[in-house]
Amino acid sequence: MKSDSEGHKSSSKIQIHKGKILLKPRSWVNLGYSIANSEKETFFLKNAIPGETVDTVLLKRSGSLFWGVASEIQEVSSERISSDCSIFPRCGGCSYRHVSYQKELEIKKFLLQETLEHFLSKKHIQIPEIEILSGDPNGYRNTAQIQLGFAGNQRLAGFYEEFSHSIVNLPEEGCKNLPQEMNFAFAEFLKQEVKGSKQILKSKTLSFRLEGTKVISYKKKSVSFSENIRIPELKKIVWEIPAGGFSQVNRYLIAPWLEKIFELVPNNQNRILELYCGSGLIAIALKSKTTSWLGYEISSDCVQQAKRNVLLNGISSCDFKTLNLETDWIDSEEVLNSSFWIMNPPRAGLSKKVLQTLIKTSPNGFLYSSCNHSTLVRDLSLFLNKDYKLSNVTLVDFFPRTKHFEVIVKVEKKD
């Protein structure tokens, strides 16, 4: 695959074909797009494969940057497949249903590799071979939020179009990313509306969460989970999430993700410091790595749930505290007594205060799990120096067929 920089020199005048812009994308770029250039403009294209020639419908403009979707393919790539979803590419939920899942993984690995090299090559940081964790690309989500609306008297229920708040109705068979139980529950909700349910009529969204094989309301009820994971022996762990609380959305990859984290964290740590700890899931899985665990989280509900979750698993030597990591400093004594850090921040990445504390404290190592590889690599570029090495990079495809993926990196001091 060509990198963005390798193909940047090729550009041409805009051609018009049947009233649409005719473009030839040259490379994959982040967020599920391929990129094409004219003499003065840059185009980010959905549903287009590098090397193809496509008729393009433009959706958004910002200066000389344009975003659009390929509506007709004039020259077809051998990598193109027929989409298994009748509303792709109109629906904004998926980005890669025009290529095989294996090809999608190759693209995501390429994009991660390119981002790492762009930020870290100037600092002469050696990048290890990227590992990939993936599972079934269909029916994987354990949460869903369906948008509701009307077009005249017609009920609309589905997901938004790209760069729009126009709702694309889901097909009768439902969404490919949702398990059958969720698609069935969604259909039943709509049947109840036909019978006159005011609850549905007044709602703008339907929010579901999967608990085993049972579909429940996302915001009105806490939910219980259990997984068998090898840490290192096969062990069952259980945890609960408060109503509306965050959980990893891919039901097939929670156990492999935890097992990978367990594999990467060194044994016999005097204390592990976990930032953005959520409801304590990682602590439950990795408690055998240390005699003392301290987690910080902004949500007091999640902190209380984390304390309950460790007790559910017979663990007593974990502590969790409420702290806004964007605005508040971590207690210096607690930081100094922590030999290894685990961080799982939101998409915005680490706060300035966390980064400054990390740089000042210089722990023996840390694990960073992120759903935004751009902010992850940005943070790494600010921290990594001659005393540290990047010892593992793992791409975890929590979000098959979409533009998103998770990344785990391990950083440790050099010998």
Coordinates of C-alpha atoms in Angstrom, one line a residue:
M1 CA 0.0 0.0 0.0
K2 CA 1.3 3.5 -0.8
S3 CA 1.7 5.9 2.0
D4 CA 0.0 9.3 1.9
S5 CA 3.4 11.0 1.5
E6 CA 4.6 8.7 -1.4
G7 CA 1.6 9.6 -3.5
H8 CA 1.3 13.2 -2.7
K9 CA 3.0 14.5 -5.9
S10 CA 0.4 13.1 -8.3
S11 CA -2.5 15.5 -9.0
S12 CA -4.6 16.4 -12.0
K13 CA -7.4 18.7 -13.1
I14 CA -10.9 17.9 -11.9
Q15 CA -12.9 16.0 -14.5
I16 CA -16.7 15.9 -14.6
H17 CA -18.6 12.7 -15.6
K18 CA -22.4 12.8 -15.8
G19 CA -22.5 15.8 -13.6
K20 CA -20.3 14.2 -10.9
I21 CA -16.6 14.7 -10.1
L22 CA -14.4 11.9 -11.5
L23 CA -11.6 11.0 -9.2
K24 CA -8.8 8.4 -8.8
P25 CA -7.8 7.9 -5.2
R26 CA -4.2 7.0 -4.5
S27 CA -3.9 5.8 -1.0
W28 CA -5.8 4.9 2.2
V29 CA -5.9 7.5 5.0
N30 CA -7.4 7.5 8.5
L31 CA -11.1 7.4 9.3
G32 CA -12.0 5.0 6.6
Y33 CA -11.3 7.2 3.6
S34 CA -9.1 7.0 0.5
I35 CA -7.5 10.2 -0.7
A36 CA -7.4 11.9 -4.1
N37 CA -5.9 15.2 -5.3
S38 CA -6.5 17.7 -8.0
E39 CA -4.2 20.7 -8.7
K40 CA -5.6 22.7 -5.8
E41 CA -8.0 20.4 -3.9
T42 CA -7.8 17.3 -1.7
F43 CA -10.6 14.8 -1.6
F44 CA -11.4 12.2 1.1
L45 CA -13.6 9.5 -0.3
K46 CA -15.8 6.9 1.2
N47 CA -16.5 3.7 -0.7
A48 CA -13.5 4.1 -2.9
I49 CA -10.4 1.9 -3.2
P50 CA -7.0 3.3 -4.2
G51 CA -6.4 2.8 -7.9
E52 CA -10.1 2.9 -8.9
T53 CA -11.7 5.7 -10.9
V54 CA -15.0 6.8 -9.3
D55 CA -17.8 9.2 -9.7
T56 CA -18.0 11.2 -6.5
V57 CA -20.9 13.0 -4.8
L58 CA -19.5 15.7 -2.5
L59 CA -20.8 15.9 1.1
K60 CA -18.7 18.5 2.9
R61 CA -16.2 21.2 2.2
S62 CA -13.6 23.0 4.3
G63 CA -11.5 25.4 2.2
S64 CA -9.6 23.2 -0.3
L65 CA -10.6 20.0 1.5
F66 CA -13.6 18.0 0.3
W67 CA -15.3 14.9 1.6
G68 CA -17.4 12.7 -0.6
V69 CA -18.7 9.2 -1.4
A70 CA -18.1 7.2 -4.5
S71 CA -21.5 6.7 -6.2
E72 CA -20.4 4.8 -9.3
I73 CA -17.2 2.9 -9.9
Q74 CA -15.8 3.4 -13.5
E75 CA -12.6 1.4 -13.0
V76 CA -13.1 -1.3 -10.4
S77 CA -10.3 -2.6 -8.1
S78 CA -9.8 -6.4 -7.8
E79 CA -10.0 -5.8 -4.0
R80 CA -13.6 -4.6 -4.2
I81 CA -16.4 -7.0 -3.0
S82 CA -20.1 -6.6 -3.0
S83 CA -21.4 -5.1 0.2
D84 CA -23.4 -7.4 2.4
C85 CA -25.4 -4.5 3.7
S86 CA -28.1 -2.8 1.5
I87 CA -27.6 0.6 3.1
F88 CA -23.8 0.9 2.7
P89 CA -22.3 3.4 1.9
R90 CA -25.3 5.7 2.7
C91 CA -25.2 4.7 6.4
G92 CA -22.5 6.5 8.4
G93 CA -21.9 3.5 10.7
C94 CA -19.5 1.4 8.5
S95 CA -16.5 2.3 6.4
Y96 CA -15.1 -0.9 4.9
R97 CA -18.0 -3.1 3.7
H98 CA -16.6 -2.8 0.1
V99 CA -13.5 -4.8 0.9
S100 CA -12.9 -8.2 2.7
Y101 CA -12.4 -8.2 6.4
Q102 CA -8.9 -9.5 5.9
K103 CA -8.2 -6.5 3.7
E104 CA -9.7 -4.2 6.3
L105 CA -7.3 -5.5 8.9
E106 CA -4.4 -4.9 6.5
I107 CA -5.5 -1.3 5.9
K108 CA -5.9 -0.6 9.7
K109 CA -2.4 -2.1 10.3
F110 CA -1.0 0.1 7.5
L111 CA -2.6 3.2 8.9
L112 CA -1.3 2.5 12.4
Q113 CA 2.2 1.8 11.1
E114 CA 2.3 5.0 9.1
T115 CA 1.1 7.1 12.0
L116 CA 3.8 5.5 14.3
E117 CA 6.5 6.1 11.8
H118 CA 5.4 9.7 11.1
F119 CA 5.6 10.7 14.8
L120 CA 8.4 8.5 16.1
S121 CA 10.9 8.1 13.3
K122 CA 12.4 11.6 14.0
K123 CA 13.1 10.4 17.6
H124 CA 14.8 7.2 16.3
I125 CA 12.3 5.1 18.2
Q126 CA 12.3 1.5 17.0
I127 CA 8.8 0.2 16.3
P128 CA 8.1 -3.5 16.9
E129 CA 6.0 -5.6 14.5
I130 CA 2.4 -4.8 15.0
E131 CA 0.3 -7.7 16.4
I132 CA -3.4 -8.0 15.6
L133 CA -6.3 -9.2 17.7
S134 CA -9.6 -9.7 15.8
G135 CA -12.7 -11.8 16.0
D136 CA -16.0 -12.3 14.2
P137 CA -16.7 -9.1 12.2
N138 CA -20.5 -9.5 12.5
G139 CA -22.9 -9.4 15.4
Y140 CA -20.2 -8.2 17.8
R141 CA -21.7 -5.2 19.5
N142 CA -23.1 -5.5 23.0
T143 CA -24.5 -1.9 23.0
A144 CA -26.4 0.1 20.3
Q145 CA -28.1 3.4 19.9
I146 CA -30.7 3.6 17.2
Q147 CA -31.7 7.1 16.0
L148 CA -35.5 7.8 15.6
G149 CA -37.2 10.5 13.5
F150 CA -39.9 11.2 11.0
A151 CA -40.0 12.3 7.3
G152 CA -43.5 13.5 7.0
N153 CA -45.6 10.6 8.3
Q154 CA -42.9 8.0 7.6
R155 CA -41.1 6.6 10.7
L156 CA -37.3 6.7 10.4
A157 CA -35.2 4.3 12.5
G158 CA -31.5 3.7 12.0
F159 CA -28.2 5.5 11.9
Y160 CA -27.1 8.9 10.5
E161 CA -25.8 9.4 7.1
E162 CA -22.1 10.6 6.8
F163 CA -21.9 14.3 7.7
S164 CA -25.6 14.5 8.3
H165 CA -28.4 14.2 10.8
S166 CA -30.5 12.5 8.1
I167 CA -31.5 9.0 9.3
V168 CA -30.9 6.0 7.1
N169 CA -33.6 3.3 7.9
L170 CA -32.1 0.0 8.8
P171 CA -33.0 -2.9 6.5
E172 CA -35.6 -5.4 7.6
E173 CA -32.9 -7.9 8.7
G174 CA -31.3 -5.3 11.0
C175 CA -27.7 -4.1 11.4
K176 CA -24.9 -6.5 10.6
N177 CA -22.9 -5.3 13.5
L178 CA -25.6 -6.1 16.0
P179 CA -26.4 -9.6 17.4
Q180 CA -29.7 -11.2 16.4
E181 CA -31.1 -10.6 19.9
M182 CA -30.7 -6.8 19.5
N183 CA -32.1 -6.7 16.0
F184 CA -35.1 -8.7 17.2
A185 CA -35.6 -6.4 20.2
F186 CA -35.4 -3.3 17.9
A187 CA -38.0 -4.8 15.5
E188 CA -40.3 -5.5 18.5
F189 CA -40.0 -1.9 19.8
L190 CA -41.2 -0.7 16.4
K191 CA -44.1 -3.1 16.4
Q192 CA -45.1 -1.7 19.8
E193 CA -45.1 1.8 18.3
V194 CA -47.5 0.7 15.6
K195 CA -49.8 -0.4 18.5
G196 CA -49.6 3.2 19.9
S197 CA -46.8 3.2 22.5
K198 CA -46.2 6.8 23.4
Q199 CA -42.8 5.9 24.9
I200 CA -41.4 5.2 21.5
L201 CA -43.1 8.2 19.9
K202 CA -41.5 10.6 22.3
S203 CA -38.0 9.1 22.1
K204 CA -35.3 10.4 19.8
T205 CA -33.1 7.3 20.3
L206 CA -33.4 3.6 21.3
S207 CA -30.5 2.6 23.5
F208 CA -29.9 -1.1 24.1
R209 CA -27.3 -3.2 26.0
L210 CA -26.9 -7.0 25.8
E211 CA -26.8 -8.9 29.0
G212 CA -26.1 -12.6 28.1
T213 CA -28.9 -13.2 25.6
K214 CA -31.2 -10.6 27.2
V215 CA -31.6 -7.1 25.7
I216 CA -32.1 -4.3 28.3
S217 CA -32.3 -0.5 28.4
Y218 CA -28.8 1.1 28.3
K219 CA -29.7 4.0 30.6
K220 CA -32.2 2.5 33.0
K221 CA -30.6 -0.6 34.4
S222 CA -27.1 -1.8 35.5
V223 CA -25.9 -4.9 33.7
S224 CA -23.9 -7.9 34.8
F225 CA -21.2 -9.6 32.7
S226 CA -19.0 -12.7 33.1
E227 CA -16.0 -14.0 31.1
N228 CA -13.7 -17.0 31.2
I229 CA -10.2 -15.7 30.7
R230 CA -6.7 -17.2 31.0
I231 CA -4.8 -15.2 33.6
P232 CA -2.7 -17.5 33.2
E233 CA -5.1 -20.3 34.2
L234 CA -8.6 -20.3 33.0
K235 CA -10.7 -18.3 35.4
K236 CA -14.2 -16.9 35.5
I237 CA -14.5 -13.2 36.3
V238 CA -17.7 -11.2 36.9
W239 CA -18.4 -7.5 36.9
E240 CA -21.3 -5.1 36.7
I241 CA -21.6 -1.8 34.9
P242 CA -23.9 1.0 36.2
A243 CA -26.8 2.2 34.0
G244 CA -25.3 4.3 31.2
G245 CA -21.8 3.3 32.2
F246 CA -19.0 2.6 29.7
S247 CA -18.0 -0.9 28.6
Q248 CA -16.0 -2.3 25.7
V249 CA -18.5 -2.8 22.9
N250 CA -17.1 -6.0 21.3
R251 CA -18.4 -9.0 23.1
Y252 CA -16.0 -11.4 21.3
L253 CA -12.8 -9.5 22.2
I254 CA -13.1 -8.6 25.9
A255 CA -11.4 -11.8 27.0
P256 CA -8.6 -11.7 24.4
W257 CA -8.0 -8.0 25.2
L258 CA -7.7 -8.7 28.9
E259 CA -5.5 -11.7 28.3
K260 CA -3.2 -9.6 26.1
I261 CA -2.9 -6.9 28.8
F262 CA -2.2 -9.7 31.4
E263 CA 0.6 -11.0 29.1
L264 CA 2.2 -7.6 28.8
V265 CA 2.2 -6.4 32.4
P266 CA 5.2 -7.6 34.4
N267 CA 4.8 -9.8 37.5
N268 CA 5.5 -8.8 41.1
Q269 CA 4.8 -5.1 40.9
N270 CA 4.8 -3.3 44.3
R271 CA 1.9 -1.2 43.1
I272 CA 0.0 -0.7 39.8
L273 CA -1.5 2.7 39.1
E274 CA -4.5 2.6 36.8
L275 CA -5.8 5.8 35.2
Y276 CA -9.2 6.0 33.7
C277 CA -10.1 2.8 35.4
G278 CA -13.8 2.7 34.7
S279 CA -15.7 0.0 36.7
G280 CA -12.5 -1.9 37.6
L281 CA -12.5 -4.6 34.9
I282 CA -8.7 -4.5 34.3
A283 CA -8.0 -4.6 38.0
I284 CA -10.1 -7.7 38.4
A285 CA -8.2 -9.5 35.6
L286 CA -4.7 -8.4 36.7
K287 CA -4.8 -8.4 40.5
S288 CA -2.3 -11.3 40.7
K289 CA 0.4 -9.0 39.2
T290 CA 0.7 -6.8 42.3
T291 CA 0.1 -6.6 46.1
S292 CA -1.5 -3.2 45.7
W293 CA -3.7 -1.6 43.0
L294 CA -4.9 2.0 42.8
G295 CA -7.3 3.2 40.2
Y296 CA -8.5 6.7 39.3
E297 CA -11.7 7.6 37.5
I298 CA -13.8 10.8 37.1
S299 CA -17.2 9.1 37.6
S300 CA -18.0 8.5 41.2
D301 CA -20.6 6.0 40.1
C302 CA -17.9 4.0 38.3
V303 CA -15.6 4.2 41.3
Q304 CA -18.3 2.8 43.6
Q305 CA -19.0 0.1 41.0
A306 CA -15.3 -0.8 40.8
K307 CA -15.2 -1.2 44.6
R308 CA -18.2 -3.6 44.4
N309 CA -16.8 -5.5 41.4
V310 CA -13.5 -6.4 43.1
L311 CA -15.4 -7.7 46.1
L312 CA -17.6 -9.8 43.7
N313 CA -14.4 -11.5 42.7
G314 CA -13.0 -12.0 46.2
I315 CA -10.4 -9.2 45.9
S316 CA -9.7 -6.9 48.8
S317 CA -6.4 -5.1 48.1
C318 CA -7.6 -2.7 45.4
D319 CA -8.5 0.9 46.0
F320 CA -10.3 3.2 43.6
K321 CA -10.7 7.0 43.9
T322 CA -12.7 9.7 42.2
L323 CA -10.4 12.3 40.4
N324 CA -10.8 14.5 37.4
L325 CA -7.6 13.7 35.5
E326 CA -8.1 16.7 33.2
T327 CA -8.0 19.3 36.0
D328 CA -6.5 17.7 39.1
W329 CA -3.0 16.4 40.0
I330 CA -2.5 12.8 41.1
D331 CA -1.2 12.5 44.7
S332 CA 2.6 12.6 44.4
E333 CA 3.2 9.9 47.1
E334 CA 0.8 7.5 45.4
V335 CA 2.6 8.1 42.0
L336 CA 6.1 7.5 43.4
N337 CA 5.0 4.3 45.0
S338 CA 3.7 2.9 41.7
S339 CA 6.1 0.9 39.7
F340 CA 3.9 0.3 36.7
W341 CA 1.0 2.3 35.1
I342 CA -2.0 1.3 33.1
M343 CA -3.9 4.0 31.2
N344 CA -7.1 3.7 29.1
P345 CA -8.0 7.3 28.3
P346 CA -10.9 8.6 26.2
R347 CA -10.3 9.5 22.5
A348 CA -8.8 12.9 23.4
G349 CA -5.8 11.1 25.0
L350 CA -3.9 11.9 28.1
S351 CA -4.4 15.2 29.8
K352 CA -1.5 17.6 30.1
K353 CA -1.4 17.0 33.9
V354 CA -1.1 13.2 33.4
L355 CA 1.6 13.6 30.8
Q356 CA 3.6 16.0 32.9
T357 CA 3.3 13.6 35.9
L358 CA 4.3 10.6 33.7
I359 CA 7.4 12.5 32.4
K360 CA 8.4 13.7 35.8
T361 CA 7.9 10.4 37.6
S362 CA 9.5 8.1 35.0
P363 CA 7.9 4.7 36.1
N364 CA 9.6 1.4 35.1
G365 CA 7.0 1.1 32.4
F366 CA 3.4 1.5 31.4
L367 CA 0.6 0.1 29.3
Y368 CA -1.5 2.5 27.2
S369 CA -4.8 1.2 25.6
S370 CA -6.4 3.7 23.3
C371 CA -9.3 3.9 20.8
N372 CA -7.7 6.8 19.0
H373 CA -4.2 5.9 17.6
S374 CA -3.5 9.5 16.6
T375 CA -3.7 10.9 20.1
L376 CA -1.9 7.8 21.4
V377 CA 1.1 8.3 19.1
R378 CA 1.0 12.0 19.9
D379 CA 1.3 11.3 23.6
L380 CA 4.1 8.7 23.0
S381 CA 6.1 11.2 21.0
L382 CA 6.0 13.6 23.9
F383 CA 7.2 11.0 26.4
L384 CA 9.5 8.6 24.7
N385 CA 13.2 9.3 25.0
K386 CA 16.6 7.5 25.0
D387 CA 15.8 5.8 28.3
Y388 CA 12.6 4.0 27.1
K389 CA 11.7 1.6 24.4
L390 CA 8.4 0.7 22.7
S391 CA 8.3 -3.0 23.3
N392 CA 4.9 -4.0 22.0
V393 CA 2.2 -2.6 19.7
T394 CA -1.1 -4.6 19.4
L395 CA -4.0 -3.5 17.2
V396 CA -7.3 -4.7 18.7
D397 CA -10.1 -4.5 16.2
F398 CA -13.0 -3.8 18.6
F399 CA -14.9 -2.1 15.8
P400 CA -15.0 -4.3 12.6
R401 CA -16.2 -2.7 9.4
T402 CA -16.0 0.7 10.9
K403 CA -13.2 3.3 10.8
H404 CA -12.3 2.8 14.5
F405 CA -9.9 0.4 16.2
E406 CA -8.2 0.0 19.6
V407 CA -4.4 0.0 20.2
I408 CA -2.4 -1.4 23.1
V409 CA 1.2 -0.3 23.5
K410 CA 3.8 -1.3 26.1
V411 CA 6.6 1.1 27.0
E412 CA 9.4 0.1 29.4
K413 CA 12.8 1.3 30.5
K414 CA 15.8 0.0 28.6
D415 CA 18.1 -2.4 30.4

